[in-house]
mmCIF file of C-alpha atoms and ligand atoms in Angstrom:
data_model
loop_
_atom_site.group_PDB
_atom_site.id
_atom_site.type_symbol
_atom_site.label_atom_id
_atom_site.label_comp_id
_atom_site.label_asym_id
_atom_site.label_seq_id
_atom_site.Cartn_x
_atom_site.Cartn_y
_atom_site.Cartn_z
ATOM 1 C CA UNK Y 1 -22.403 -0.864 15.486
ATOM 2 C CA UNK Y 2 -25.693 -2.680 16.475
ATOM 3 C CA UNK Y 3 -26.120 -4.647 13.268
ATOM 4 C CA UNK Y 4 -28.044 -7.736 14.951
ATOM 5 C CA UNK Y 5 -31.271 -7.027 12.824
ATOM 6 C CA UNK Y 6 -29.321 -5.784 9.839
ATOM 7 C CA UNK Y 7 -27.340 -9.297 10.245
ATOM 8 C CA UNK Y 8 -30.289 -11.559 10.534
ATOM 9 C CA UNK Y 9 -31.398 -10.053 7.050
ATOM 10 C CA UNK Y 10 -28.341 -10.011 5.277
ATOM 11 C CA UNK Y 11 -27.627 -13.370 6.529
ATOM 12 C CA UNK Y 12 -31.110 -14.501 5.562
ATOM 13 C CA UNK Y 13 -30.455 -13.108 2.035
ATOM 14 C CA UNK Y 14 -27.296 -14.612 1.619
ATOM 15 C CA UNK Y 15 -29.038 -17.816 2.005
ATOM 16 C CA UNK Y 16 -31.584 -17.135 -0.536
ATOM 17 C CA UNK Y 17 -29.178 -15.468 -2.953
ATOM 18 C CA UNK Y 18 -25.980 -17.609 -1.687
ATOM 19 C CA UNK Y 19 -24.142 -19.576 -4.160
ATOM 20 C CA UNK Y 20 -24.986 -17.334 -7.057
ATOM 21 C CA UNK Y 21 -22.383 -17.242 -9.894
ATOM 22 C CA UNK Y 22 -20.354 -14.282 -10.054
ATOM 23 C CA UNK Y 23 -21.543 -11.848 -12.892
ATOM 24 C CA UNK Y 24 -18.752 -10.360 -15.326
ATOM 25 C CA UNK Y 25 -16.217 -8.740 -13.963
ATOM 26 C CA UNK Y 26 -14.083 -9.787 -16.365
ATOM 27 C CA UNK Y 27 -13.027 -6.357 -17.583
ATOM 28 C CA UNK Y 28 -10.836 -5.329 -14.535
ATOM 29 C CA UNK Y 29 -8.136 -3.274 -15.703
ATOM 30 C CA UNK Y 30 -4.354 -4.534 -14.686
ATOM 31 C CA UNK Y 31 -2.997 -0.666 -13.268
ATOM 32 C CA UNK Y 32 -0.116 -0.771 -10.996
ATOM 33 C CA UNK Y 33 -1.041 0.652 -7.851
ATOM 34 C CA UNK Y 34 2.583 0.383 -6.377
ATOM 35 C CA UNK Y 35 2.167 3.110 -4.394
ATOM 36 C CA UNK Y 36 3.461 3.466 -0.604
ATOM 37 C CA UNK Y 37 4.993 0.093 -0.943
ATOM 38 C CA UNK Y 38 6.872 -0.088 2.571
ATOM 39 C CA UNK Y 39 10.842 -0.324 2.458
ATOM 40 C CA UNK Y 40 11.219 -2.951 5.339
ATOM 41 C CA UNK Y 41 10.079 -6.535 5.434
ATOM 42 C CA UNK Y 42 9.475 -6.741 8.905
ATOM 43 C CA UNK Y 43 7.707 -9.328 10.751
ATOM 44 C CA UNK Y 44 6.658 -12.125 8.502
ATOM 45 C CA UNK Y 45 6.441 -15.231 10.936
ATOM 46 C CA UNK Y 46 8.773 -17.923 10.275
ATOM 47 C CA UNK Y 47 9.737 -16.313 7.185
ATOM 48 C CA UNK Y 48 12.865 -18.317 6.259
ATOM 49 C CA UNK Y 49 11.786 -21.718 7.503
ATOM 50 C CA UNK Y 50 10.465 -24.408 5.275
ATOM 51 C CA UNK Y 51 11.017 -23.024 1.817
ATOM 52 C CA UNK Y 52 8.101 -23.186 -1.023
ATOM 53 C CA UNK Y 53 9.753 -26.085 -2.992
ATOM 54 C CA UNK Y 54 8.874 -28.453 -0.104
ATOM 55 C CA UNK Y 55 5.140 -27.975 -0.863
ATOM 56 C CA UNK Y 56 3.905 -31.507 -1.195
ATOM 57 C CA UNK Y 57 2.509 -32.463 -4.563
ATOM 58 C CA UNK Y 58 -1.272 -31.850 -4.961
ATOM 59 C CA UNK Y 59 -2.294 -35.721 -3.983
ATOM 60 C CA UNK Y 60 -0.083 -35.969 -0.942
ATOM 61 C CA UNK Y 61 -1.190 -32.373 -0.025
ATOM 62 C CA UNK Y 62 -4.752 -33.440 -0.306
ATOM 63 C CA UNK Y 63 -4.379 -36.710 1.527
ATOM 64 C CA UNK Y 64 -2.977 -34.508 4.446
ATOM 65 C CA UNK Y 65 -5.633 -31.863 4.167
ATOM 66 C CA UNK Y 66 -8.191 -34.499 4.769
ATOM 67 C CA UNK Y 67 -6.467 -35.146 8.101
ATOM 68 C CA UNK Y 68 -5.939 -31.558 8.863
ATOM 69 C CA UNK Y 69 -9.791 -30.849 7.842
ATOM 70 C CA UNK Y 70 -10.836 -33.327 10.403
ATOM 71 C CA UNK Y 71 -8.623 -31.752 12.949
ATOM 72 C CA UNK Y 72 -9.645 -28.030 12.172
ATOM 73 C CA UNK Y 73 -13.559 -28.817 11.660
ATOM 74 C CA UNK Y 74 -13.634 -30.285 15.223
ATOM 75 C CA UNK Y 75 -11.442 -28.653 17.954
ATOM 76 C CA UNK Y 76 -10.408 -25.424 16.009
ATOM 77 C CA UNK Y 77 -7.534 -25.296 13.640
ATOM 78 C CA UNK Y 78 -4.693 -22.901 12.318
ATOM 79 C CA UNK Y 79 -6.083 -20.251 10.100
ATOM 80 C CA UNK Y 80 -3.879 -17.749 8.217
ATOM 81 C CA UNK Y 81 -5.612 -14.419 7.028
ATOM 82 C CA UNK Y 82 -4.262 -12.110 4.597
ATOM 83 C CA UNK Y 83 -5.547 -8.830 4.518
ATOM 84 C CA UNK Y 84 -4.491 -6.305 1.663
ATOM 85 C CA UNK Y 85 -3.350 -3.780 3.976
ATOM 86 C CA UNK Y 86 -4.290 -2.972 7.705
ATOM 87 C CA UNK Y 87 -4.383 0.645 7.217
ATOM 88 C CA UNK Y 88 -7.888 0.695 5.458
ATOM 89 C CA UNK Y 89 -11.071 1.554 7.647
ATOM 90 C CA UNK Y 90 -13.467 -0.629 5.956
ATOM 91 C CA UNK Y 91 -11.114 -3.417 6.233
ATOM 92 C CA UNK Y 92 -10.279 -2.890 9.796
ATOM 93 C CA UNK Y 93 -14.026 -3.356 10.704
ATOM 94 C CA UNK Y 94 -13.993 -6.509 8.832
ATOM 95 C CA UNK Y 95 -10.608 -7.902 10.394
ATOM 96 C CA UNK Y 96 -11.825 -7.044 13.806
ATOM 97 C CA UNK Y 97 -15.235 -9.170 12.805
ATOM 98 C CA UNK Y 98 -13.289 -12.206 11.601
ATOM 99 C CA UNK Y 99 -10.998 -12.319 14.653
ATOM 100 C CA UNK Y 100 -13.853 -12.260 17.041
ATOM 101 C CA UNK Y 101 -15.810 -14.827 15.129
ATOM 102 C CA UNK Y 102 -12.857 -17.252 14.102
ATOM 103 C CA UNK Y 103 -11.390 -17.129 17.752
ATOM 104 C CA UNK Y 104 -14.755 -17.348 19.499
ATOM 105 C CA UNK Y 105 -14.888 -20.693 17.532
ATOM 106 C CA UNK Y 106 -11.344 -22.013 19.233
ATOM 107 C CA UNK Y 107 -9.457 -21.331 15.668
ATOM 108 C CA UNK Y 108 -5.674 -19.967 16.274
ATOM 109 C CA UNK Y 109 -5.754 -17.221 13.777
ATOM 110 C CA UNK Y 110 -2.877 -15.153 12.339
ATOM 111 C CA UNK Y 111 -3.215 -11.883 10.624
ATOM 112 C CA UNK Y 112 -0.917 -10.551 7.957
ATOM 113 C CA UNK Y 113 -0.879 -7.053 6.420
ATOM 114 C CA UNK Y 114 0.029 -6.929 2.861
ATOM 115 C CA UNK Y 115 0.846 -3.343 3.038
ATOM 116 C CA UNK Y 116 -0.869 -2.724 -0.337
ATOM 117 C CA UNK Y 117 2.064 -4.786 -1.879
ATOM 118 C CA UNK Y 118 1.333 -7.914 -3.837
ATOM 119 C CA UNK Y 119 4.835 -9.595 -3.617
ATOM 120 C CA UNK Y 120 4.596 -9.005 0.168
ATOM 121 C CA UNK Y 121 1.250 -10.585 0.492
ATOM 122 C CA UNK Y 122 2.652 -13.798 -2.090
ATOM 123 C CA UNK Y 123 5.325 -14.281 0.567
ATOM 124 C CA UNK Y 124 2.918 -14.162 3.664
ATOM 125 C CA UNK Y 125 0.725 -16.981 1.769
ATOM 126 C CA UNK Y 126 3.960 -19.007 0.911
ATOM 127 C CA UNK Y 127 4.578 -18.722 4.502
ATOM 128 C CA UNK Y 128 1.465 -19.861 5.612
ATOM 129 C CA UNK Y 129 1.457 -22.745 3.498
ATOM 130 C CA UNK Y 130 4.702 -23.655 4.591
ATOM 131 C CA UNK Y 131 3.371 -23.607 8.457
ATOM 132 C CA UNK Y 132 0.820 -25.717 7.130
ATOM 133 C CA UNK Y 133 -2.084 -23.914 8.055
ATOM 134 C CA UNK Y 134 -5.673 -25.689 7.885
ATOM 135 C CA UNK Y 135 -7.193 -23.044 5.703
ATOM 136 C CA UNK Y 136 -6.599 -19.558 4.458
ATOM 137 C CA UNK Y 137 -8.637 -16.467 4.158
ATOM 138 C CA UNK Y 138 -7.290 -13.926 1.689
ATOM 139 C CA UNK Y 139 -8.257 -10.415 0.636
ATOM 140 C CA UNK Y 140 -5.923 -10.061 -2.365
ATOM 141 C CA UNK Y 141 -3.809 -6.894 -2.880
ATOM 142 C CA UNK Y 142 -4.664 -6.766 -6.370
ATOM 143 C CA UNK Y 143 -7.309 -8.894 -8.225
ATOM 144 C CA UNK Y 144 -5.105 -9.023 -11.225
ATOM 145 C CA UNK Y 145 -2.845 -11.508 -9.164
ATOM 146 C CA UNK Y 146 -5.826 -13.847 -8.673
ATOM 147 C CA UNK Y 147 -4.465 -16.278 -11.068
ATOM 148 C CA UNK Y 148 -1.230 -16.745 -9.248
ATOM 149 C CA UNK Y 149 -2.790 -16.867 -6.035
ATOM 150 C CA UNK Y 150 -5.013 -19.486 -6.886
ATOM 151 C CA UNK Y 151 -2.601 -21.248 -8.471
ATOM 152 C CA UNK Y 152 -0.546 -21.200 -5.158
ATOM 153 C CA UNK Y 153 -3.179 -22.665 -2.950
ATOM 154 C CA UNK Y 154 -4.480 -24.920 -5.357
ATOM 155 C CA UNK Y 155 -0.912 -26.481 -5.565
ATOM 156 C CA UNK Y 156 -0.569 -26.557 -1.761
ATOM 157 C CA UNK Y 157 -4.062 -27.956 -1.453
ATOM 158 C CA UNK Y 158 -5.211 -25.542 1.030
ATOM 159 C CA UNK Y 159 -8.824 -24.678 1.382
ATOM 160 C CA UNK Y 160 -9.046 -21.223 0.400
ATOM 161 C CA UNK Y 161 -11.855 -18.374 1.032
ATOM 162 C CA UNK Y 162 -10.988 -15.010 -1.022
ATOM 163 C CA UNK Y 163 -13.084 -12.043 0.387
ATOM 164 C CA UNK Y 164 -13.573 -8.238 -0.480
ATOM 165 C CA UNK Y 165 -11.710 -8.253 -3.662
ATOM 166 C CA UNK Y 166 -13.508 -10.397 -6.409
ATOM 167 C CA UNK Y 167 -11.694 -12.404 -9.240
ATOM 168 C CA UNK Y 168 -13.483 -13.725 -12.111
ATOM 169 C CA UNK Y 169 -15.709 -16.636 -12.292
ATOM 170 C CA UNK Y 170 -13.256 -17.944 -14.872
ATOM 171 C CA UNK Y 171 -10.530 -17.507 -12.465
ATOM 172 C CA UNK Y 172 -11.881 -19.103 -9.330
ATOM 173 C CA UNK Y 173 -12.707 -21.942 -11.603
ATOM 174 C CA UNK Y 174 -9.316 -23.437 -11.586
ATOM 175 C CA UNK Y 175 -9.762 -24.620 -8.148
ATOM 176 C CA UNK Y 176 -12.693 -26.127 -6.269
ATOM 177 C CA UNK Y 177 -11.785 -25.860 -3.065
ATOM 178 C CA UNK Y 178 -11.947 -22.090 -3.466
ATOM 179 C CA UNK Y 179 -14.690 -19.758 -2.668
ATOM 180 C CA UNK Y 180 -15.519 -15.865 -2.850
ATOM 181 C CA UNK Y 181 -17.357 -14.408 0.089
ATOM 182 C CA UNK Y 182 -18.302 -10.534 -0.702
ATOM 183 C CA UNK Y 183 -20.984 -8.128 -2.098
ATOM 184 C CA UNK Y 184 -22.069 -7.623 -5.600
ATOM 185 C CA UNK Y 185 -20.524 -4.164 -5.933
ATOM 186 C CA UNK Y 186 -23.265 -3.234 -8.651
ATOM 187 C CA UNK Y 187 -25.668 -3.387 -5.867
ATOM 188 C CA UNK Y 188 -24.202 -0.499 -3.745
ATOM 189 C CA UNK Y 189 -23.509 1.625 -6.631
ATOM 190 C CA UNK Y 190 -26.923 1.381 -7.770
ATOM 191 C CA UNK Y 191 -28.203 2.364 -4.166
ATOM 192 C CA UNK Y 192 -25.947 5.427 -4.191
ATOM 193 C CA UNK Y 193 -27.730 6.602 -7.328
ATOM 194 C CA UNK Y 194 -31.067 5.966 -5.620
ATOM 195 C CA UNK Y 195 -30.137 7.649 -2.679
ATOM 196 C CA UNK Y 196 -29.685 10.765 -5.123
ATOM 197 C CA UNK Y 197 -33.252 9.992 -6.743
ATOM 198 C CA UNK Y 198 -34.700 9.928 -3.570
ATOM 199 C CA UNK Y 199 -33.751 13.697 -2.875
ATOM 200 C CA UNK Y 200 -36.610 16.341 -3.318
ATOM 201 C CA UNK Y 201 -34.864 17.548 -6.681
ATOM 202 C CA UNK Y 202 -33.419 14.322 -7.776
ATOM 203 C CA UNK Y 203 -29.970 15.887 -7.339
ATOM 204 C CA UNK Y 204 -30.624 18.847 -9.574
ATOM 205 C CA UNK Y 205 -30.286 21.460 -7.057
ATOM 206 C CA UNK Y 206 -29.685 24.099 -9.554
ATOM 207 C CA UNK Y 207 -32.608 23.049 -11.588
ATOM 208 C CA UNK Y 208 -30.618 23.324 -14.865
ATOM 209 C CA UNK Y 209 -32.265 19.783 -15.998
ATOM 210 C CA UNK Y 210 -28.913 17.953 -15.355
ATOM 211 C CA UNK Y 211 -27.007 16.439 -12.463
ATOM 212 C CA UNK Y 212 -23.423 17.596 -12.159
ATOM 213 C CA UNK Y 213 -21.125 15.691 -10.065
ATOM 214 C CA UNK Y 214 -17.711 14.604 -9.356
ATOM 215 C CA UNK Y 215 -16.717 11.059 -8.535
ATOM 216 C CA UNK Y 216 -13.920 10.187 -6.087
ATOM 217 C CA UNK Y 217 -12.996 6.941 -6.926
ATOM 218 C CA UNK Y 218 -11.326 3.836 -4.880
ATOM 219 C CA UNK Y 219 -8.516 2.049 -6.335
ATOM 220 C CA UNK Y 220 -9.650 1.341 -9.957
ATOM 221 C CA UNK Y 221 -8.108 -2.082 -10.069
ATOM 222 C CA UNK Y 222 -10.745 -3.188 -8.048
ATOM 223 C CA UNK Y 223 -14.393 -4.326 -8.945
ATOM 224 C CA UNK Y 224 -15.834 -2.220 -6.120
ATOM 225 C CA UNK Y 225 -14.550 0.967 -7.279
ATOM 226 C CA UNK Y 226 -15.392 0.088 -11.256
ATOM 227 C CA UNK Y 227 -19.137 -1.220 -10.315
ATOM 228 C CA UNK Y 228 -19.842 1.794 -7.927
ATOM 229 C CA UNK Y 229 -18.545 4.368 -10.319
ATOM 230 C CA UNK Y 230 -20.420 2.931 -13.268
ATOM 231 C CA UNK Y 231 -23.789 2.024 -11.495
ATOM 232 C CA UNK Y 232 -24.193 5.061 -9.352
ATOM 233 C CA UNK Y 233 -24.389 7.334 -12.399
ATOM 234 C CA UNK Y 234 -26.241 4.423 -14.597
ATOM 235 C CA UNK Y 235 -29.233 4.433 -11.546
ATOM 236 C CA UNK Y 236 -29.509 8.173 -12.405
ATOM 237 C CA UNK Y 237 -29.504 7.542 -16.424
ATOM 238 C CA UNK Y 238 -31.833 4.771 -16.092
ATOM 239 C CA UNK Y 239 -34.252 7.115 -14.504
ATOM 240 C CA UNK Y 240 -33.961 9.294 -17.291
ATOM 241 C CA UNK Y 241 -31.915 11.744 -15.588
ATOM 242 C CA UNK Y 242 -29.492 13.787 -17.448
ATOM 243 C CA UNK Y 243 -25.760 14.116 -15.964
ATOM 244 C CA UNK Y 244 -22.678 15.832 -16.264
ATOM 245 C CA UNK Y 245 -19.435 14.282 -14.796
ATOM 246 C CA UNK Y 246 -17.351 17.445 -14.093
ATOM 247 C CA UNK Y 247 -14.373 15.025 -12.650
ATOM 248 C CA UNK Y 248 -13.619 11.728 -11.817
ATOM 249 C CA UNK Y 249 -10.200 11.245 -9.831
ATOM 250 C CA UNK Y 250 -8.851 8.262 -7.735
ATOM 251 C CA UNK Y 251 -8.705 8.362 -4.376
ATOM 252 C CA UNK Y 252 -7.835 5.015 -3.521
ATOM 253 C CA UNK Y 253 -10.286 4.641 -0.721
ATOM 254 C CA UNK Y 254 -8.428 7.000 1.316
ATOM 255 C CA UNK Y 255 -9.604 9.547 3.486
ATOM 256 C CA UNK Y 256 -6.863 12.066 3.080
ATOM 257 C CA UNK Y 257 -7.046 11.864 -0.805
ATOM 258 C CA UNK Y 258 -11.000 12.171 -0.580
ATOM 259 C CA UNK Y 259 -10.423 15.651 0.949
ATOM 260 C CA UNK Y 260 -7.677 16.489 -1.654
ATOM 261 C CA UNK Y 261 -9.693 15.870 -4.710
ATOM 262 C CA UNK Y 262 -12.944 17.400 -3.069
ATOM 263 C CA UNK Y 263 -11.110 20.439 -2.186
ATOM 264 C CA UNK Y 264 -9.418 20.710 -5.544
ATOM 265 C CA UNK Y 265 -12.664 20.276 -7.453
ATOM 266 C CA UNK Y 266 -14.864 22.709 -5.140
ATOM 267 C CA UNK Y 267 -12.382 25.424 -5.808
ATOM 268 C CA UNK Y 268 -12.246 24.632 -9.571
ATOM 269 C CA UNK Y 269 -16.098 24.103 -10.288
ATOM 270 C CA UNK Y 270 -17.687 25.767 -7.004
ATOM 271 C CA UNK Y 271 -21.643 26.073 -7.059
ATOM 272 C CA UNK Y 272 -21.545 23.707 -10.320
ATOM 273 C CA UNK Y 273 -21.221 20.745 -8.213
ATOM 274 C CA UNK Y 274 -24.285 19.156 -7.180
ATOM 275 C CA UNK Y 275 -23.367 15.680 -6.053
ATOM 276 C CA UNK Y 276 -20.168 14.227 -4.647
ATOM 277 C CA UNK Y 277 -20.369 10.464 -5.268
ATOM 278 C CA UNK Y 278 -17.298 8.771 -3.198
ATOM 279 C CA UNK Y 279 -16.877 4.892 -3.589
ATOM 280 C CA UNK Y 280 -16.391 4.468 0.032
ATOM 281 C CA UNK Y 281 -17.203 6.321 3.438
ATOM 282 C CA UNK Y 282 -13.543 7.149 4.121
ATOM 283 C CA UNK Y 283 -13.272 9.344 1.235
ATOM 284 C CA UNK Y 284 -16.702 10.560 1.730
ATOM 285 C CA UNK Y 285 -15.699 12.033 5.179
ATOM 286 C CA UNK Y 286 -12.423 13.472 3.748
ATOM 287 C CA UNK Y 287 -15.046 15.167 0.791
ATOM 288 C CA UNK Y 288 -16.965 16.223 4.005
ATOM 289 C CA UNK Y 289 -14.001 18.257 5.497
ATOM 290 C CA UNK Y 290 -13.525 19.985 2.418
ATOM 291 C CA UNK Y 291 -17.069 20.880 1.666
ATOM 292 C CA UNK Y 292 -17.482 22.455 5.247
ATOM 293 C CA UNK Y 293 -14.359 24.177 4.770
ATOM 294 C CA UNK Y 294 -15.791 25.439 1.417
ATOM 295 C CA UNK Y 295 -18.670 26.671 3.392
ATOM 296 C CA UNK Y 296 -21.226 24.628 1.572
ATOM 297 C CA UNK Y 297 -24.004 22.676 3.321
ATOM 298 C CA UNK Y 298 -24.808 19.004 2.553
ATOM 299 C CA UNK Y 299 -28.538 18.817 1.676
ATOM 300 C CA UNK Y 300 -28.846 22.095 0.900
ATOM 301 C CA UNK Y 301 -26.480 23.136 -1.669
ATOM 302 C CA UNK Y 302 -24.487 19.717 -2.521
ATOM 303 C CA UNK Y 303 -25.304 16.091 -1.822
ATOM 304 C CA UNK Y 304 -22.560 13.764 -0.807
ATOM 305 C CA UNK Y 305 -23.112 9.689 -0.590
ATOM 306 C CA UNK Y 306 -20.658 7.164 0.408
ATOM 307 C CA UNK Y 307 -20.703 3.310 0.878
ATOM 308 C CA UNK Y 308 -19.611 1.299 3.766
ATOM 309 C CA UNK Y 309 -21.709 2.823 6.857
ATOM 310 C CA UNK Y 310 -18.516 3.200 9.014
ATOM 311 C CA UNK Y 311 -19.283 4.634 12.444
ATOM 312 C CA UNK Y 312 -17.950 8.184 11.534
ATOM 313 C CA UNK Y 313 -20.436 7.966 8.432
ATOM 314 C CA UNK Y 314 -23.433 6.960 10.457
ATOM 315 C CA UNK Y 315 -22.937 9.648 12.662
ATOM 316 C CA UNK Y 316 -22.600 12.044 9.522
ATOM 317 C CA UNK Y 317 -25.918 10.643 7.824
ATOM 318 C CA UNK Y 318 -27.853 11.081 11.521
ATOM 319 C CA UNK Y 319 -26.363 14.987 11.705
ATOM 320 C CA UNK Y 320 -27.671 15.667 7.954
ATOM 321 C CA UNK Y 321 -23.781 16.165 6.791
ATOM 322 C CA UNK Y 322 -23.923 13.234 4.424
ATOM 323 C CA UNK Y 323 -26.975 12.581 2.152
ATOM 324 C CA UNK Y 324 -26.743 9.093 3.019
ATOM 325 C CA UNK Y 325 -24.382 5.743 2.591
ATOM 326 C CA UNK Y 326 -24.683 2.173 1.879
ATOM 327 C CA UNK Y 327 -24.128 -0.519 4.604
ATOM 328 C CA UNK Y 328 -21.215 -2.703 3.415
ATOM 329 C CA UNK Y 329 -21.945 -5.693 5.788
ATOM 330 C CA UNK Y 330 -18.437 -6.398 7.489
ATOM 331 C CA UNK Y 331 -19.987 -8.527 10.169
ATOM 332 C CA UNK Y 332 -21.949 -10.691 7.544
ATOM 333 C CA UNK Y 333 -19.084 -11.257 5.036
ATOM 334 C CA UNK Y 334 -16.845 -12.113 7.914
ATOM 335 C CA UNK Y 335 -19.800 -14.631 9.149
ATOM 336 C CA UNK Y 336 -20.357 -15.956 5.602
ATOM 337 C CA UNK Y 337 -16.292 -16.390 5.144
ATOM 338 C CA UNK Y 338 -15.959 -18.194 8.447
ATOM 339 C CA UNK Y 339 -19.168 -20.489 7.132
ATOM 340 C CA UNK Y 340 -17.723 -21.120 4.004
ATOM 341 C CA UNK Y 341 -14.208 -21.831 5.344
ATOM 342 C CA UNK Y 342 -15.503 -24.727 7.733
ATOM 343 C CA UNK Y 343 -17.873 -26.064 4.833
ATOM 344 C CA UNK Y 344 -14.419 -26.571 3.010
ATOM 345 C CA UNK Y 345 -12.536 -27.688 5.848
ATOM 346 C CA UNK Y 346 -15.764 -30.150 6.114
ATOM 347 C CA UNK Y 347 -14.934 -31.346 2.274
ATOM 348 C CA UNK Y 348 -17.111 -29.299 0.487
ATOM 349 C CA UNK Y 349 -16.176 -28.573 -2.788
ATOM 350 C CA UNK Y 350 -17.237 -25.646 -4.959
ATOM 351 C CA UNK Y 351 -18.348 -26.022 -9.051
ATOM 352 C CA UNK Y 352 -17.474 -23.596 -11.495
ATOM 353 C CA UNK Y 353 -19.437 -20.736 -11.776
ATOM 354 C CA UNK Y 354 -20.788 -21.454 -8.267
ATOM 355 C CA UNK Y 355 -18.069 -19.988 -6.484
ATOM 356 C CA UNK Y 356 -19.233 -16.412 -5.359
ATOM 357 C CA UNK Y 357 -21.374 -16.053 -2.064
ATOM 358 C CA UNK Y 358 -23.225 -12.653 -1.927
ATOM 359 C CA UNK Y 359 -24.209 -10.639 1.071
ATOM 360 C CA UNK Y 360 -26.597 -7.865 0.267
ATOM 361 C CA UNK Y 361 -25.952 -4.254 0.945
ATOM 362 C CA UNK Y 362 -28.335 -1.956 2.405
ATOM 363 C CA UNK Y 363 -29.382 1.715 2.013
ATOM 364 C CA UNK Y 364 -28.747 3.961 4.795
ATOM 365 C CA UNK Y 365 -30.705 7.094 5.035
ATOM 366 C CA UNK Y 366 -31.285 9.772 8.077
ATOM 367 C CA UNK Y 367 -34.709 7.725 8.263
ATOM 368 C CA UNK Y 368 -33.299 4.308 9.109
ATOM 369 C CA UNK Y 369 -29.588 5.302 10.353
ATOM 370 C CA UNK Y 370 -30.584 4.580 13.903
ATOM 371 C CA UNK Y 371 -31.046 0.875 13.224
ATOM 372 C CA UNK Y 372 -27.424 0.577 12.182
ATOM 373 C CA UNK Y 373 -25.915 2.709 15.157
HETATM 374 C C1 GAL Z 1 -14.565 -1.956 -0.423
HETATM 375 C C2 GAL Z 1 -14.734 -0.815 0.956
HETATM 376 C C3 GAL Z 1 -13.604 -0.009 0.543
HETATM 377 C C4 GAL Z 1 -12.240 -0.619 0.784
HETATM 378 C C5 GAL Z 1 -12.354 -1.534 -0.314
HETATM 379 C C6 GAL Z 1 -10.944 -2.446 -0.260
HETATM 380 O O1 GAL Z 1 -15.374 -2.955 -0.489
HETATM 381 O O2 GAL Z 1 -16.039 -0.107 0.507
HETATM 382 O O3 GAL Z 1 -13.621 0.926 1.875
HETATM 383 O O4 GAL Z 1 -12.131 -0.968 1.971
HETATM 384 O O5 GAL Z 1 -13.441 -2.520 -0.318
HETATM 385 O O6 GAL Z 1 -10.696 -3.262 -1.117
#
């Protein structure tokens, strides 16, 4: 994707909106995902050496950190990056962007695949701490585990940037060398609703006075899924549109699950479905396969929206097979995360309530899709 222009806008708006307190996502339901936890524990580097008990007490660690920070801020340092799972389309783009930026700046980076398993990720964090990395960038598996993650990195005194899955402001306030870089998921939900409001019939294809939709949700444990689900529909109701939810199912950000849910719902509700909201593009691409297999035509007899602006989704928007998507700016977030990490390494601390840095989402329609391709 050529995103230079968009990035410039996103980074500029980050400067403007940077350091805003994170708004209330206090209600993340603690739901056990636990699916597909892989059996074997391969390849965690340096797994057995340096047990966790060796972690220095806070003051000692702080002194060591100051040295490490001085090294790291200058001629590169060792950075540990934990991703919730490698097998996630958007996080793959994000990971590649992080790698390019960090390596380009001379850091030595190790990426770990949490395989959607919080216990596995906890081990990886402990291993990174034992290896005395200079800083951590963590995409938590479960936001409900944030307290534990924060306590661990605080104990070790490691400067930490959390990405993609936002804990509450309250949870983050426990540690002042901790910052979250991401997006405000409410904005993406609202933009999805606006994409539907911008259609000629405002989503009411059959003219019965209400918009009947299905919602294909990401992993409901994270706020991106919660807020996108809530705010996409809210944009319609705020505009005075009557809505009818035919179905809401979790698709866990996964293309195959998106396809299955859409296929079942299209068989069950048929022409009644006017809009398919997907919390992300990968599920929308899956839903599109089901829409096409059912002989339906996007933008003629059904609308389809996603979030992320994956390359595949941009192509479908350009071809008229998706009504629109919303740019989830991986490059901008990766740049913001590295900047925040360098600020931390330079000794910056973050006050409670000022630990979330947001990058703006951008609406993508056939009119502007070329800017993103
Ligand atoms: C969202 C993104 C999804 C998925 C999820 C993982 O921001 O839109 O595609 O990557 O993060 O937490």
